[in-house]
PDB file of C-alpha atoms in Angstrom:
ATOM      1  CA  MET A   1     -13.204  -1.654   0.283  1.00 53.00           C
ATOM      2  CA  MET A   2     -15.015  -2.075   3.580  1.00 67.00           C
ATOM      3  CA  GLN A   3     -13.964   0.443   6.252  1.00 84.00           C
ATOM      4  CA  THR A   4     -13.976  -0.913   9.843  1.00 83.00           C
ATOM      5  CA  MET A   5     -15.142   0.977  12.862  1.00 83.00           C
ATOM      6  CA  ALA A   6     -12.109   0.768  15.041  1.00 92.00           C
ATOM      7  CA  THR A   7     -13.614   2.013  18.339  1.00 96.00           C
ATOM      8  CA  ALA A   8     -16.942   2.610  19.843  1.00 97.00           C
ATOM      9  CA  GLY A   9     -16.351   6.376  19.169  1.00 97.00           C
ATOM     10  CA  ASP A  10     -16.039   5.435  15.437  1.00 96.00           C
ATOM     11  CA  MET A  11     -19.394   3.667  15.621  1.00 97.00           C
ATOM     12  CA  VAL A  12     -21.087   6.503  17.384  1.00 97.00           C
ATOM     13  CA  SER A  13     -19.822   8.940  14.576  1.00 97.00           C
ATOM     14  CA  ALA A  14     -21.087   6.608  11.989  1.00 96.00           C
ATOM     15  CA  LEU A  15     -24.538   6.364  13.544  1.00 97.00           C
ATOM     16  CA  ASP A  16     -24.729  10.146  13.985  1.00 97.00           C
ATOM     17  CA  ARG A  17     -24.235  10.422  10.408  1.00 95.00           C
ATOM     18  CA  LEU A  18     -27.574   8.410   9.796  1.00 96.00           C
ATOM     19  CA  ALA A  19     -31.071   9.675  10.139  1.00 96.00           C
ATOM     20  CA  PRO A  20     -31.962   9.176  13.833  1.00 97.00           C
ATOM     21  CA  ASP A  21     -34.917   6.926  12.980  1.00 97.00           C
ATOM     22  CA  MET A  22     -33.109   4.774  10.468  1.00 97.00           C
ATOM     23  CA  PRO A  23     -33.225   1.093  11.464  1.00 97.00           C
ATOM     24  CA  VAL A  24     -29.826  -0.438  11.847  1.00 97.00           C
ATOM     25  CA  GLY A  25     -29.184  -4.102  11.526  1.00 96.00           C
ATOM     26  CA  PHE A  26     -26.058  -6.351  11.706  1.00 96.00           C
ATOM     27  CA  ALA A  27     -25.148  -9.133   9.355  1.00 95.00           C
ATOM     28  CA  THR A  28     -22.504 -11.817   9.447  1.00 95.00           C
ATOM     29  CA  ASP A  29     -21.537 -14.181   6.720  1.00 94.00           C
ATOM     30  CA  ALA A  30     -24.140 -16.667   8.093  1.00 94.00           C
ATOM     31  CA  GLY A  31     -26.936 -14.033   7.660  1.00 92.00           C
ATOM     32  CA  VAL A  32     -28.731 -11.203   9.077  1.00 92.00           C
ATOM     33  CA  ILE A  33     -29.113 -10.738  12.879  1.00 92.00           C
ATOM     34  CA  GLY A  34     -32.792 -11.085  13.955  1.00 91.00           C
ATOM     35  CA  GLY A  35     -35.059  -8.001  14.478  1.00 89.00           C
ATOM     36  CA  ASP A  36     -35.517  -6.858  18.061  1.00 92.00           C
ATOM     37  CA  TYR A  37     -31.832  -7.824  18.775  1.00 95.00           C
ATOM     38  CA  HIS A  38     -30.614  -6.404  22.033  1.00 94.00           C
ATOM     39  CA  ILE A  39     -27.363  -4.728  23.118  1.00 96.00           C
ATOM     40  CA  THR A  40     -26.505  -6.613  26.275  1.00 95.00           C
ATOM     41  CA  GLU A  41     -23.444  -4.677  27.222  1.00 96.00           C
ATOM     42  CA  LEU A  42     -20.424  -2.672  26.119  1.00 97.00           C
ATOM     43  CA  LYS A  43     -17.321  -4.047  27.979  1.00 97.00           C
ATOM     44  CA  LEU A  44     -13.959  -2.442  28.661  1.00 98.00           C
ATOM     45  CA  ALA A  45     -11.399  -5.038  29.373  1.00 98.00           C
ATOM     46  CA  GLU A  46      -7.639  -4.917  30.255  1.00 97.00           C
ATOM     47  CA  ILE A  47      -5.868  -7.882  28.840  1.00 97.00           C
ATOM     48  CA  ARG A  48      -2.534  -9.400  30.020  1.00 97.00           C
ATOM     49  CA  SER A  49      -1.308 -12.126  27.907  1.00 95.00           C
ATOM     50  CA  ILE A  50       1.858 -14.164  27.085  1.00 95.00           C
ATOM     51  CA  ASP A  51       2.255 -15.416  23.634  1.00 91.00           C
ATOM     52  CA  CYS A  52       3.735 -18.801  22.454  1.00 89.00           C
ATOM     53  CA  GLY A  53       7.195 -17.047  22.092  1.00 86.00           C
ATOM     54  CA  GLY A  54       7.066 -16.053  25.893  1.00 91.00           C
ATOM     55  CA  ARG A  55       6.452 -12.392  25.265  1.00 91.00           C
ATOM     56  CA  GLU A  56       4.160 -10.653  27.710  1.00 95.00           C
ATOM     57  CA  SER A  57       1.645  -8.080  26.335  1.00 93.00           C
ATOM     58  CA  ARG A  58      -0.927  -5.710  27.884  1.00 96.00           C
ATOM     59  CA  TRP A  59      -3.710  -3.864  26.094  1.00 96.00           C
ATOM     60  CA  ARG A  60      -7.325  -2.573  26.584  1.00 97.00           C
ATOM     61  CA  GLU A  61     -10.206  -3.396  24.228  1.00 97.00           C
ATOM     62  CA  ALA A  62     -13.956  -2.929  24.052  1.00 98.00           C
ATOM     63  CA  ALA A  63     -16.604  -5.503  23.125  1.00 98.00           C
ATOM     64  CA  LEU A  64     -20.185  -4.815  22.130  1.00 98.00           C
ATOM     65  CA  GLN A  65     -22.294  -7.792  22.876  1.00 98.00           C
ATOM     66  CA  LEU A  66     -25.399  -8.391  20.953  1.00 97.00           C
ATOM     67  CA  LEU A  67     -28.238 -10.870  21.799  1.00 95.00           C
ATOM     68  CA  ASP A  68     -29.951 -12.256  18.632  1.00 94.00           C
ATOM     69  CA  GLY A  69     -33.483 -11.319  18.225  1.00 90.00           C
ATOM     70  CA  SER A  70     -36.661 -12.963  16.872  1.00 84.00           C
ATOM     71  CA  GLY A  71     -38.847  -9.949  16.202  1.00 80.00           C
ATOM     72  CA  GLU A  72     -39.568  -7.708  13.268  1.00 80.00           C
ATOM     73  CA  GLY A  73     -37.819  -4.399  13.899  1.00 90.00           C
ATOM     74  CA  TRP A  74     -34.285  -3.214  14.184  1.00 95.00           C
ATOM     75  CA  MET A  75     -33.113  -0.692  16.683  1.00 96.00           C
ATOM     76  CA  SER A  76     -32.883   2.960  15.331  1.00 97.00           C
ATOM     77  CA  ALA A  77     -29.542   4.719  14.712  1.00 97.00           C
ATOM     78  CA  GLY A  78     -30.568   7.448  17.218  1.00 98.00           C
ATOM     79  CA  LYS A  79     -31.258   4.828  19.988  1.00 97.00           C
ATOM     80  CA  MET A  80     -28.225   2.927  19.298  1.00 97.00           C
ATOM     81  CA  ALA A  81     -26.053   6.078  19.357  1.00 98.00           C
ATOM     82  CA  ALA A  82     -27.694   7.212  22.626  1.00 98.00           C
ATOM     83  CA  ILE A  83     -26.899   3.706  24.345  1.00 98.00           C
ATOM     84  CA  LEU A  84     -23.199   3.978  23.172  1.00 98.00           C
ATOM     85  CA  LYS A  85     -22.956   7.496  24.289  1.00 98.00           C
ATOM     86  CA  ARG A  86     -24.286   6.687  27.689  1.00 98.00           C
ATOM     87  CA  CYS A  87     -21.867   3.863  28.085  1.00 98.00           C
ATOM     88  CA  ILE A  88     -18.943   6.159  26.965  1.00 98.00           C
ATOM     89  CA  ALA A  89     -19.859   8.854  29.347  1.00 98.00           C
ATOM     90  CA  ALA A  90     -19.697   6.304  32.217  1.00 98.00           C
ATOM     91  CA  LEU A  91     -16.386   4.677  30.892  1.00 97.00           C
ATOM     92  CA  PRO A  92     -14.697   7.288  28.519  1.00 98.00           C
ATOM     93  CA  ASP A  93     -11.879   4.843  27.345  1.00 97.00           C
ATOM     94  CA  LEU A  94     -14.674   2.841  25.557  1.00 97.00           C
ATOM     95  CA  ALA A  95     -14.513   5.544  22.810  1.00 97.00           C
ATOM     96  CA  VAL A  96     -10.819   5.086  21.974  1.00 97.00           C
ATOM     97  CA  VAL A  97      -9.860   1.384  22.642  1.00 97.00           C
ATOM     98  CA  PRO A  98     -10.092  -1.260  19.762  1.00 97.00           C
ATOM     99  CA  LEU A  99     -13.759  -2.507  19.403  1.00 97.00           C
ATOM    100  CA  SER A 100     -15.177  -5.905  18.674  1.00 97.00           C
ATOM    101  CA  VAL A 101     -18.604  -7.242  18.441  1.00 98.00           C
ATOM    102  CA  GLU A 102     -19.761 -10.438  20.150  1.00 97.00           C
ATOM    103  CA  PHE A 103     -22.595 -12.383  18.624  1.00 95.00           C
ATOM    104  CA  ALA A 104     -24.039 -15.790  17.810  1.00 95.00           C
ATOM    105  CA  HIS A 105     -27.069 -16.505  15.598  1.00 93.00           C
ATOM    106  CA  GLY A 106     -29.557 -18.262  17.762  1.00 93.00           C
ATOM    107  CA  ASN A 107     -27.418 -17.056  20.758  1.00 93.00           C
ATOM    108  CA  ARG A 108     -25.366 -20.187  20.579  1.00 92.00           C
ATOM    109  CA  GLY A 109     -21.615 -20.520  19.840  1.00 91.00           C
ATOM    110  CA  LEU A 110     -20.621 -16.784  20.591  1.00 92.00           C
ATOM    111  CA  GLY A 111     -18.268 -15.350  17.990  1.00 95.00           C
ATOM    112  CA  ARG A 112     -16.073 -12.340  17.807  1.00 96.00           C
ATOM    113  CA  TYR A 113     -16.249  -9.857  14.824  1.00 96.00           C
ATOM    114  CA  THR A 114     -14.924  -6.592  13.617  1.00 95.00           C
ATOM    115  CA  PRO A 115     -17.699  -4.082  12.779  1.00 96.00           C
ATOM    116  CA  VAL A 116     -17.783  -2.276   9.323  1.00 94.00           C
ATOM    117  CA  GLN A 117     -19.082   1.117   8.572  1.00 91.00           C
ATOM    118  CA  PRO A 118     -22.898   1.012   8.093  1.00 93.00           C
ATOM    119  CA  LEU A 119     -24.151   0.838   4.478  1.00 90.00           C
ATOM    120  CA  ASP A 120     -27.401   2.695   3.719  1.00 88.00           C
ATOM    121  CA  ARG A 121     -29.520   0.123   1.966  1.00 89.00           C
ATOM    122  CA  GLY A 122     -32.383   2.647   1.113  1.00 88.00           C
ATOM    123  CA  GLY A 123     -34.525   2.943   4.324  1.00 92.00           C
ATOM    124  CA  HIS A 124     -32.309   0.866   6.658  1.00 95.00           C
ATOM    125  CA  ALA A 125     -28.589   0.604   7.340  1.00 96.00           C
ATOM    126  CA  VAL A 126     -26.596  -2.633   7.736  1.00 95.00           C
ATOM    127  CA  VAL A 127     -23.350  -3.112   9.687  1.00 96.00           C
ATOM    128  CA  ALA A 128     -21.362  -6.023   8.376  1.00 95.00           C
ATOM    129  CA  LEU A 129     -19.582  -8.063  10.926  1.00 96.00           C
ATOM    130  CA  VAL A 130     -16.335  -9.633   9.692  1.00 95.00           C
ATOM    131  CA  GLY A 131     -15.078 -12.756  11.476  1.00 93.00           C
ATOM    132  CA  ASP A 132     -11.834 -12.547  13.359  1.00 84.00           C
ATOM    133  CA  ALA A 133      -9.186 -15.182  13.004  1.00 84.00           C
ATOM    134  CA  ALA A 134      -6.743 -16.676  15.339  1.00 86.00           C
ATOM    135  CA  GLN A 135      -2.967 -15.674  14.730  1.00 85.00           C
ATOM    136  CA  CYS A 136       0.558 -16.369  15.957  1.00 87.00           C
ATOM    137  CA  LYS A 137       1.740 -13.019  17.354  1.00 83.00           C
ATOM    138  CA  PRO A 138       5.587 -13.788  16.961  1.00 82.00           C
ATOM    139  CA  ALA A 139       5.071 -14.846  13.400  1.00 82.00           C
ATOM    140  CA  VAL A 140       2.842 -11.893  12.585  1.00 82.00           C
ATOM    141  CA  ASP A 141       5.123  -9.439  14.370  1.00 79.00           C
ATOM    142  CA  THR A 142       8.509 -10.604  13.202  1.00 77.00           C
ATOM    143  CA  GLY A 143       7.681 -12.660  10.045  1.00 72.00           C
ATOM    144  CA  CYS A 144      10.009 -15.153  11.630  1.00 66.00           C
ATOM    145  CA  CYS A 145       8.572 -18.164  10.357  1.00 62.00           C
ATOM    146  CA  ALA A 146       5.498 -20.194   9.665  1.00 60.00           C
ATOM    147  CA  VAL A 147       3.828 -21.467  12.825  1.00 55.00           C
ATOM    148  CA  ALA A 148       4.502 -25.111  11.970  1.00 58.00           C
ATOM    149  CA  THR A 149       8.371 -24.441  11.835  1.00 55.00           C
ATOM    150  CA  GLY A 150       8.669 -23.629  15.456  1.00 57.00           C
ATOM    151  CA  CYS A 151       9.159 -19.904  16.175  1.00 61.00           C
ATOM    152  CA  CYS A 152       7.586 -20.609  19.580  1.00 62.00           C
ATOM    153  CA  GLY A 153      10.014 -20.262  22.491  1.00 57.00           C
TER     154      GLY A 153
END
């Protein structure tokens, strides 16, 4: 079973367990992210929402945005960990809020993914990115009904 990295702090811990010079790549169901990918930003966002049932919610979350690359080499575990640590030092809450990864192959059609613990593939590590899905919060939270049956208020 794949273990997700729930926070940027989890990602730093996972990277710190790898050799600092080990190349780290990312992969979606559509394939491996290109070499020379770029971490464009690590965002901390406060979300206010209202769901289809009229319930208001607030939470904070982080998003690591990756720019697809076209080169040969992947970033090393040490370099990636250093970037994340610098971001966390500036915005400490990044370490503890839920983390997603934003990415699109060819940098078109940005998607949102959950990162999985890196797997050592013998000389390099790969972080799988699992696609997120839309959901109806009232149905998920209360099990009240199927979306089509009208649990919305």
